[in-house]
Amino acid sequence: MKRVARDSFAIGQVRIRPGSARELELPVTRLVTGADVSLPVRVLHGREDGPTVWINAATHGDELVGVEVVRRVLAGLSAKTLRGTLIAVPVVNVLGVMTGDRYLPDRRDLNRSFPGSPRGSLASRIAHLMMTEVVAKCSVGIDLHTGSDRRTNLPQVRADLDDPVTRELAEAFGAPVMLHAKLRDGSLRHAAGQVGATVLLYEGGEAWRFDEWAIAAGVDGVRRVLGRLGMIDEDASGGFTPADGAGAAAGGGDTCGEDPLVNVECRESTWVRARHTGFLHLDVTLGQRVEEGDRLGHLSNSFGRTLRVIRARRGGIVIGRTEAPLVNSGDAVVHIATPA
């Protein structure tokens, strides 16, 4: 039976032939200097039929782990063998990345500005461009994030685990933790879901760092999702223990003997907050299992005198922690998710 050739793929002002890849720029705005600012996009349009999927990173300008995840994923793919179409947007918040800022110049949070408007604020216009030129063409998306505000996150997928299709892809990703996360108005995940797309949000690592353990988990996860969708051959699942790079980076601790974390389903999470102002000394690592009442660390004054011991208010898995050495009363210090 003769194979019917796929149509070319239209995005922006260009069309991409089957079996080819193309880098392009979608115009966003013009600076006061007259220089144009554009959304960088790379499209791989496979020769064979398959789903159309997007991956994006740096919706917040200080979250760079996902940028490297996108680069490595693209480096391992070829449009000649890919089944379906992949749209990659490595930097959504171009201005934020350029200025080293989480937000846009008008201080708006891009991930609270979707679905946007073609005549709204700068954030709203970028959101609208992303929705119309990327999301509207896709059935599945993977939104890559990291911790913010001097926080680091365990590799984790946040998604609607009550939706069977979303759950299947979350399990395929194979992150240490799958967190059933509520939708937030204005987020890319919420807006994309409203138009029928299945979206996974990946969290891992710390802002303004290339944490290798978070990058590797993201690359492996994205490839496994593409495999589950039939776009590439499926990759094997991995695992994560607190003794991995994340644990070492987070301050150590005896984690030998802990079972690897893979797809641990969690339905609730909460931040343990400091009840005193002082210098923070944390004892727990990312991925570590804790019980209610366990010591997580302590606060001291500038002379080293202990001011307050920090303890877990519930049992669960440490999925995030602050890296700030000085905290004020009320600051979030350890994020604990409770397995279902």
Tab-separated table of C-alpha atoms in Angstrom:
chain	number	residue	atom	x	y	z
A	1	MET	CA	0.000	0.000	0.000
A	2	LYS	CA	1.419	3.343	-1.017
A	3	ARG	CA	2.139	5.720	1.901
A	4	VAL	CA	0.416	9.101	1.649
A	5	ALA	CA	2.864	11.956	2.197
A	6	ARG	CA	2.155	14.256	5.125
A	7	ASP	CA	1.235	17.853	4.521
A	8	SER	CA	3.748	20.545	5.373
A	9	PHE	CA	3.405	22.142	8.803
A	10	ALA	CA	2.433	25.810	8.994
A	11	ILE	CA	3.591	28.062	11.828
A	12	GLY	CA	4.101	31.812	11.724
A	13	GLN	CA	4.904	32.769	8.163
A	14	VAL	CA	6.653	29.535	7.219
A	15	ARG	CA	5.815	25.974	6.242
A	16	ILE	CA	7.998	23.006	7.155
A	17	ARG	CA	8.216	20.015	4.841
A	18	PRO	CA	7.826	16.477	6.230
A	19	GLY	CA	11.122	15.009	7.361
A	20	SER	CA	12.724	18.395	7.984
A	21	ALA	CA	13.440	20.767	10.866
A	22	ARG	CA	13.277	24.531	10.933
A	23	GLU	CA	14.259	27.271	13.365
A	24	LEU	CA	12.169	30.427	13.253
A	25	GLU	CA	11.304	33.514	15.258
A	26	LEU	CA	7.787	34.663	16.100
A	27	PRO	CA	7.746	38.477	16.557
A	28	VAL	CA	6.821	39.657	20.066
A	29	THR	CA	7.634	43.367	20.382
A	30	ARG	CA	10.162	46.079	19.536
A	31	LEU	CA	12.500	47.638	22.082
A	32	VAL	CA	13.003	51.381	22.472
A	33	THR	CA	16.285	50.924	20.592
A	34	GLY	CA	14.377	49.640	17.588
A	35	ALA	CA	15.590	46.050	18.038
A	36	ASP	CA	12.977	43.336	17.570
A	37	VAL	CA	12.247	40.750	20.267
A	38	SER	CA	11.029	37.384	19.022
A	39	LEU	CA	9.975	34.023	20.426
A	40	PRO	CA	12.546	31.390	19.350
A	41	VAL	CA	10.957	28.203	18.016
A	42	ARG	CA	12.298	24.996	16.501
A	43	VAL	CA	9.950	22.622	14.698
A	44	LEU	CA	10.675	19.004	13.814
A	45	HIS	CA	8.082	17.793	11.318
A	46	GLY	CA	8.383	14.024	10.962
A	47	ARG	CA	7.878	12.074	7.788
A	48	GLU	CA	5.349	9.748	9.394
A	49	ASP	CA	2.039	10.587	11.030
A	50	GLY	CA	1.846	11.054	14.773
A	51	PRO	CA	0.748	13.554	17.402
A	52	THR	CA	1.791	17.193	17.502
A	53	VAL	CA	3.488	17.996	20.817
A	54	TRP	CA	5.137	21.071	22.286
A	55	ILE	CA	7.804	21.484	24.950
A	56	ASN	CA	8.615	24.865	26.457
A	57	ALA	CA	10.866	26.338	29.111
A	58	ALA	CA	11.723	29.638	30.797
A	59	THR	CA	8.175	30.926	31.152
A	60	HIS	CA	9.823	32.508	34.179
A	61	GLY	CA	13.019	34.241	33.136
A	62	ASP	CA	15.150	32.806	35.948
A	63	GLU	CA	14.223	29.144	35.346
A	64	LEU	CA	16.934	27.792	33.060
A	65	VAL	CA	17.033	24.042	33.733
A	66	GLY	CA	14.304	23.554	31.134
A	67	VAL	CA	16.280	25.460	28.501
A	68	GLU	CA	19.024	22.846	28.718
A	69	VAL	CA	16.447	20.039	28.805
A	70	VAL	CA	15.001	21.281	25.500
A	71	ARG	CA	18.475	21.581	23.965
A	72	ARG	CA	19.428	18.012	24.869
A	73	VAL	CA	16.093	16.564	23.783
A	74	LEU	CA	16.409	18.240	20.385
A	75	ALA	CA	20.007	17.063	20.042
A	76	GLY	CA	18.805	13.464	20.255
A	77	LEU	CA	15.990	13.717	17.704
A	78	SER	CA	15.801	13.722	13.922
A	79	ALA	CA	12.878	14.865	11.816
A	80	LYS	CA	13.692	12.042	9.412
A	81	THR	CA	12.809	9.382	11.990
A	82	LEU	CA	10.345	11.282	14.213
A	83	ARG	CA	6.709	10.221	13.980
A	84	GLY	CA	4.519	13.299	14.311
A	85	THR	CA	5.577	16.877	14.964
A	86	LEU	CA	7.456	18.475	17.843
A	87	ILE	CA	7.404	22.225	18.543
A	88	ALA	CA	10.129	23.367	20.933
A	89	VAL	CA	10.111	26.790	22.595
A	90	PRO	CA	13.240	26.871	24.807
A	91	VAL	CA	12.725	30.455	26.030
A	92	VAL	CA	9.177	31.787	26.397
A	93	ASN	CA	10.014	34.799	28.577
A	94	VAL	CA	12.741	36.168	26.322
A	95	LEU	CA	12.929	39.567	28.034
A	96	GLY	CA	13.088	38.003	31.492
A	97	VAL	CA	16.005	35.772	30.503
A	98	MET	CA	17.818	38.702	28.875
A	99	THR	CA	17.545	40.829	32.026
A	100	GLY	CA	17.967	38.045	34.570
A	101	ASP	CA	14.484	38.561	35.944
A	102	ARG	CA	11.735	36.091	36.760
A	103	TYR	CA	9.097	38.507	35.493
A	104	LEU	CA	8.620	40.778	32.514
A	105	PRO	CA	9.696	44.460	32.502
A	106	ASP	CA	6.180	45.488	33.601
A	107	ARG	CA	6.555	43.110	36.597
A	108	ARG	CA	3.792	40.835	35.355
A	109	ASP	CA	4.044	37.078	35.871
A	110	LEU	CA	3.770	35.521	32.420
A	111	ASN	CA	2.424	32.291	33.913
A	112	ARG	CA	-0.581	34.196	35.267
A	113	SER	CA	-1.331	35.902	31.936
A	114	PHE	CA	-2.723	33.094	29.769
A	115	PRO	CA	-4.576	32.827	27.425
A	116	GLY	CA	-3.669	36.442	26.772
A	117	SER	CA	-4.803	38.992	24.224
A	118	PRO	CA	-3.267	40.395	21.020
A	119	ARG	CA	-3.828	43.945	22.317
A	120	GLY	CA	-3.199	43.509	26.030
A	121	SER	CA	-0.088	43.978	28.176
A	122	LEU	CA	3.287	42.642	27.035
A	123	ALA	CA	2.734	39.489	29.106
A	124	SER	CA	-0.731	39.087	27.633
A	125	ARG	CA	0.591	39.429	24.079
A	126	ILE	CA	3.313	36.818	24.615
A	127	ALA	CA	0.735	34.478	26.150
A	128	HIS	CA	-1.591	35.000	23.191
A	129	LEU	CA	1.216	34.334	20.723
A	130	MET	CA	2.141	31.116	22.547
A	131	MET	CA	-1.476	29.974	22.595
A	132	THR	CA	-2.293	30.708	18.947
A	133	GLU	CA	0.948	29.671	17.264
A	134	VAL	CA	1.981	26.743	19.470
A	135	VAL	CA	-0.640	25.364	21.855
A	136	ALA	CA	-3.531	25.538	19.377
A	137	LYS	CA	-1.642	23.221	17.014
A	138	CYS	CA	-0.851	20.565	19.649
A	139	SER	CA	-2.613	17.814	21.579
A	140	VAL	CA	0.050	17.430	24.295
A	141	GLY	CA	2.444	19.845	25.983
A	142	ILE	CA	5.257	19.642	28.526
A	143	ASP	CA	5.870	22.842	30.507
A	144	LEU	CA	9.333	22.875	32.139
A	145	HIS	CA	9.979	24.787	35.387
A	146	THR	CA	12.380	24.996	38.345
A	147	GLY	CA	12.163	26.240	41.912
A	148	SER	CA	12.000	29.985	42.506
A	149	ASP	CA	13.155	32.501	45.083
A	150	ARG	CA	16.276	30.558	46.169
A	151	ARG	CA	14.374	27.290	46.372
A	152	THR	CA	15.306	23.976	44.802
A	153	ASN	CA	12.816	21.295	43.781
A	154	LEU	CA	12.953	17.530	43.564
A	155	PRO	CA	12.219	16.386	39.989
A	156	GLN	CA	8.442	16.047	39.912
A	157	VAL	CA	5.480	16.120	37.555
A	158	ARG	CA	2.449	18.209	38.459
A	159	ALA	CA	-0.702	17.304	36.583
A	160	ASP	CA	-4.372	16.343	36.742
A	161	LEU	CA	-3.929	12.733	37.813
A	162	ASP	CA	-7.692	12.156	37.721
A	163	ASP	CA	-7.645	12.419	33.924
A	164	PRO	CA	-6.685	8.971	32.520
A	165	VAL	CA	-4.737	10.295	29.515
A	166	THR	CA	-2.803	12.807	31.618
A	167	ARG	CA	-2.071	10.190	34.251
A	168	GLU	CA	-0.719	7.747	31.666
A	169	LEU	CA	1.719	10.357	30.360
A	170	ALA	CA	2.696	11.435	33.885
A	171	GLU	CA	3.540	7.823	34.694
A	172	ALA	CA	5.470	7.521	31.444
A	173	PHE	CA	7.553	10.578	32.394
A	174	GLY	CA	8.839	8.573	35.354
A	175	ALA	CA	9.695	11.424	37.736
A	176	PRO	CA	10.297	10.599	41.410
A	177	VAL	CA	6.974	12.191	42.388
A	178	MET	CA	3.658	12.746	40.605
A	179	LEU	CA	1.753	15.530	42.361
A	180	HIS	CA	-1.949	15.990	41.700
A	181	ALA	CA	-1.913	19.774	41.378
A	182	LYS	CA	-4.842	22.145	41.195
A	183	LEU	CA	-5.074	24.429	38.166
A	184	ARG	CA	-4.194	28.083	38.627
A	185	ASP	CA	-6.093	30.714	36.685
A	186	GLY	CA	-3.869	32.410	34.144
A	187	SER	CA	-1.325	29.595	33.959
A	188	LEU	CA	-0.270	27.986	30.689
A	189	ARG	CA	-1.417	24.599	31.989
A	190	HIS	CA	-4.886	25.935	32.765
A	191	ALA	CA	-5.318	27.797	29.465
A	192	ALA	CA	-4.032	24.877	27.400
A	193	GLY	CA	-6.369	22.496	29.194
A	194	GLN	CA	-9.278	24.793	28.390
A	195	VAL	CA	-8.654	24.257	24.665
A	196	GLY	CA	-8.306	20.494	24.985
A	197	ALA	CA	-4.557	19.943	25.354
A	198	THR	CA	-3.062	17.442	27.783
A	199	VAL	CA	-0.343	19.183	29.810
A	200	LEU	CA	2.394	17.968	32.146
A	201	LEU	CA	4.267	20.493	34.263
A	202	TYR	CA	7.783	19.428	35.226
A	203	GLU	CA	9.570	20.953	38.221
A	204	GLY	CA	13.210	20.291	39.023
A	205	GLY	CA	16.290	22.098	40.285
A	206	GLU	CA	16.955	25.683	41.285
A	207	ALA	CA	16.571	28.973	39.441
A	208	TRP	CA	19.667	30.315	37.647
A	209	ARG	CA	21.463	26.971	37.864
A	210	PHE	CA	22.078	24.057	35.525
A	211	ASP	CA	21.494	21.303	38.107
A	212	GLU	CA	22.621	18.193	36.234
A	213	TRP	CA	20.392	15.802	38.189
A	214	ALA	CA	17.312	17.919	37.349
A	215	ILE	CA	18.339	18.265	33.695
A	216	ALA	CA	18.932	14.520	33.296
A	217	ALA	CA	15.577	13.662	34.885
A	218	GLY	CA	13.831	16.164	32.605
A	219	VAL	CA	15.477	14.890	29.423
A	220	ASP	CA	14.730	11.258	30.276
A	221	GLY	CA	11.145	12.129	31.190
A	222	VAL	CA	10.422	14.061	28.004
A	223	ARG	CA	11.867	11.263	25.884
A	224	ARG	CA	9.764	8.676	27.698
A	225	VAL	CA	6.610	10.712	27.032
A	226	LEU	CA	7.505	11.001	23.344
A	227	GLY	CA	8.038	7.257	23.365
A	228	ARG	CA	4.688	6.568	24.985
A	229	LEU	CA	3.049	8.741	22.315
A	230	GLY	CA	4.712	6.648	19.618
A	231	MET	CA	6.845	9.500	18.298
A	232	ILE	CA	10.129	7.739	19.105
A	233	ASP	CA	11.057	4.321	20.483
A	234	GLU	CA	10.252	4.145	24.203
A	235	ASP	CA	13.101	4.649	26.688
A	236	ALA	CA	13.430	2.645	29.887
A	237	SER	CA	12.314	4.113	33.207
A	238	GLY	CA	14.836	5.374	35.727
A	239	GLY	CA	14.790	6.147	39.428
A	240	PHE	CA	15.941	8.642	42.016
A	241	THR	CA	17.325	8.269	45.518
A	242	PRO	CA	18.147	11.026	48.004
A	243	ALA	CA	21.801	10.030	47.619
A	244	ASP	CA	21.747	11.223	43.999
A	245	GLY	CA	23.119	14.600	42.983
A	246	ALA	CA	20.161	16.450	44.459
A	247	GLY	CA	20.831	15.050	47.909
A	248	ALA	CA	24.503	15.907	47.785
A	249	ALA	CA	23.766	19.418	46.579
A	250	ALA	CA	21.176	19.895	49.283
A	251	GLY	CA	23.464	19.250	52.184
A	252	GLY	CA	24.036	15.543	52.593
A	253	GLY	CA	22.782	13.304	55.311
A	254	ASP	CA	22.872	9.537	55.581
A	255	THR	CA	20.512	8.368	52.854
A	256	CYS	CA	21.949	4.918	52.218
A	257	GLY	CA	19.329	2.210	51.995
A	258	GLU	CA	16.505	4.479	50.791
A	259	ASP	CA	14.456	2.962	47.966
A	260	PRO	CA	14.559	4.792	44.625
A	261	LEU	CA	11.628	7.115	44.052
A	262	VAL	CA	9.655	6.555	40.848
A	263	ASN	CA	6.116	7.816	40.236
A	264	VAL	CA	5.189	8.177	43.890
A	265	GLU	CA	1.674	9.614	43.741
A	266	CYS	CA	0.993	12.517	46.097
A	267	ARG	CA	-2.281	14.355	46.549
A	268	GLU	CA	-1.297	16.976	49.096
A	269	SER	CA	1.752	19.052	49.893
A	270	THR	CA	2.616	21.773	52.364
A	271	TRP	CA	5.530	24.053	53.217
A	272	VAL	CA	7.014	23.980	56.702
A	273	ARG	CA	7.625	27.607	57.672
A	274	ALA	CA	10.183	29.174	59.975
A	275	ARG	CA	8.792	30.241	63.331
A	276	HIS	CA	11.762	32.443	64.099
A	277	THR	CA	14.211	34.675	62.241
A	278	GLY	CA	17.744	33.361	62.020
A	279	PHE	CA	20.431	31.520	60.075
A	280	LEU	CA	19.087	28.286	58.601
A	281	HIS	CA	20.784	24.885	58.880
A	282	LEU	CA	18.796	22.145	57.131
A	283	ASP	CA	19.473	18.454	57.722
A	284	VAL	CA	17.105	16.950	55.142
A	285	THR	CA	17.737	16.317	51.463
A	286	LEU	CA	15.472	16.307	48.431
A	287	GLY	CA	13.665	12.992	48.109
A	288	GLN	CA	14.119	12.087	51.757
A	289	ARG	CA	11.179	10.467	53.516
A	290	VAL	CA	10.279	12.019	56.855
A	291	GLU	CA	7.775	11.274	59.606
A	292	GLU	CA	5.695	13.719	61.602
A	293	GLY	CA	7.875	15.280	64.296
A	294	ASP	CA	11.193	14.472	62.585
A	295	ARG	CA	13.909	17.099	62.880
A	296	LEU	CA	14.388	18.945	59.588
A	297	GLY	CA	17.017	21.431	60.766
A	298	HIS	CA	17.408	24.413	63.054
A	299	LEU	CA	17.754	28.185	63.191
A	300	SER	CA	20.626	29.885	64.962
A	301	ASN	CA	21.758	33.420	65.709
A	302	SER	CA	24.978	34.906	64.364
A	303	PHE	CA	26.957	33.376	67.257
A	304	GLY	CA	25.660	29.869	66.533
A	305	ARG	CA	23.229	29.587	69.429
A	306	THR	CA	20.205	27.480	68.460
A	307	LEU	CA	17.053	29.577	68.415
A	308	ARG	CA	14.528	27.043	67.163
A	309	VAL	CA	14.477	23.430	65.980
A	310	ILE	CA	12.432	22.884	62.805
A	311	ARG	CA	10.312	19.737	62.747
A	312	ALA	CA	8.014	18.085	60.220
A	313	ARG	CA	4.348	18.778	60.804
A	314	ARG	CA	3.383	15.769	58.672
A	315	GLY	CA	5.025	12.723	57.168
A	316	GLY	CA	5.934	12.514	53.516
A	317	ILE	CA	8.652	13.176	50.949
A	318	VAL	CA	10.792	16.313	50.792
A	319	ILE	CA	10.055	17.733	47.329
A	320	GLY	CA	11.485	21.226	47.851
A	321	ARG	CA	13.678	23.264	50.182
A	322	THR	CA	14.983	26.766	50.452
A	323	GLU	CA	18.658	27.424	49.792
A	324	ALA	CA	18.571	30.800	51.557
A	325	PRO	CA	21.000	30.899	54.529
A	326	LEU	CA	18.996	33.603	56.325
A	327	VAL	CA	15.241	33.340	56.815
A	328	ASN	CA	12.598	35.466	58.481
A	329	SER	CA	9.759	34.238	60.617
A	330	GLY	CA	7.066	32.874	58.299
A	331	ASP	CA	9.394	32.039	55.397
A	332	ALA	CA	8.860	28.676	53.677
A	333	VAL	CA	11.808	26.356	54.303
A	334	VAL	CA	10.867	22.725	53.480
A	335	HIS	CA	8.182	21.453	51.075
A	336	ILE	CA	6.723	18.066	52.009
A	337	ALA	CA	4.359	16.022	49.806
A	338	THR	CA	2.167	13.301	51.293
A	339	PRO	CA	1.986	10.008	49.327
A	340	ALA	CA	-1.561	8.966	48.427
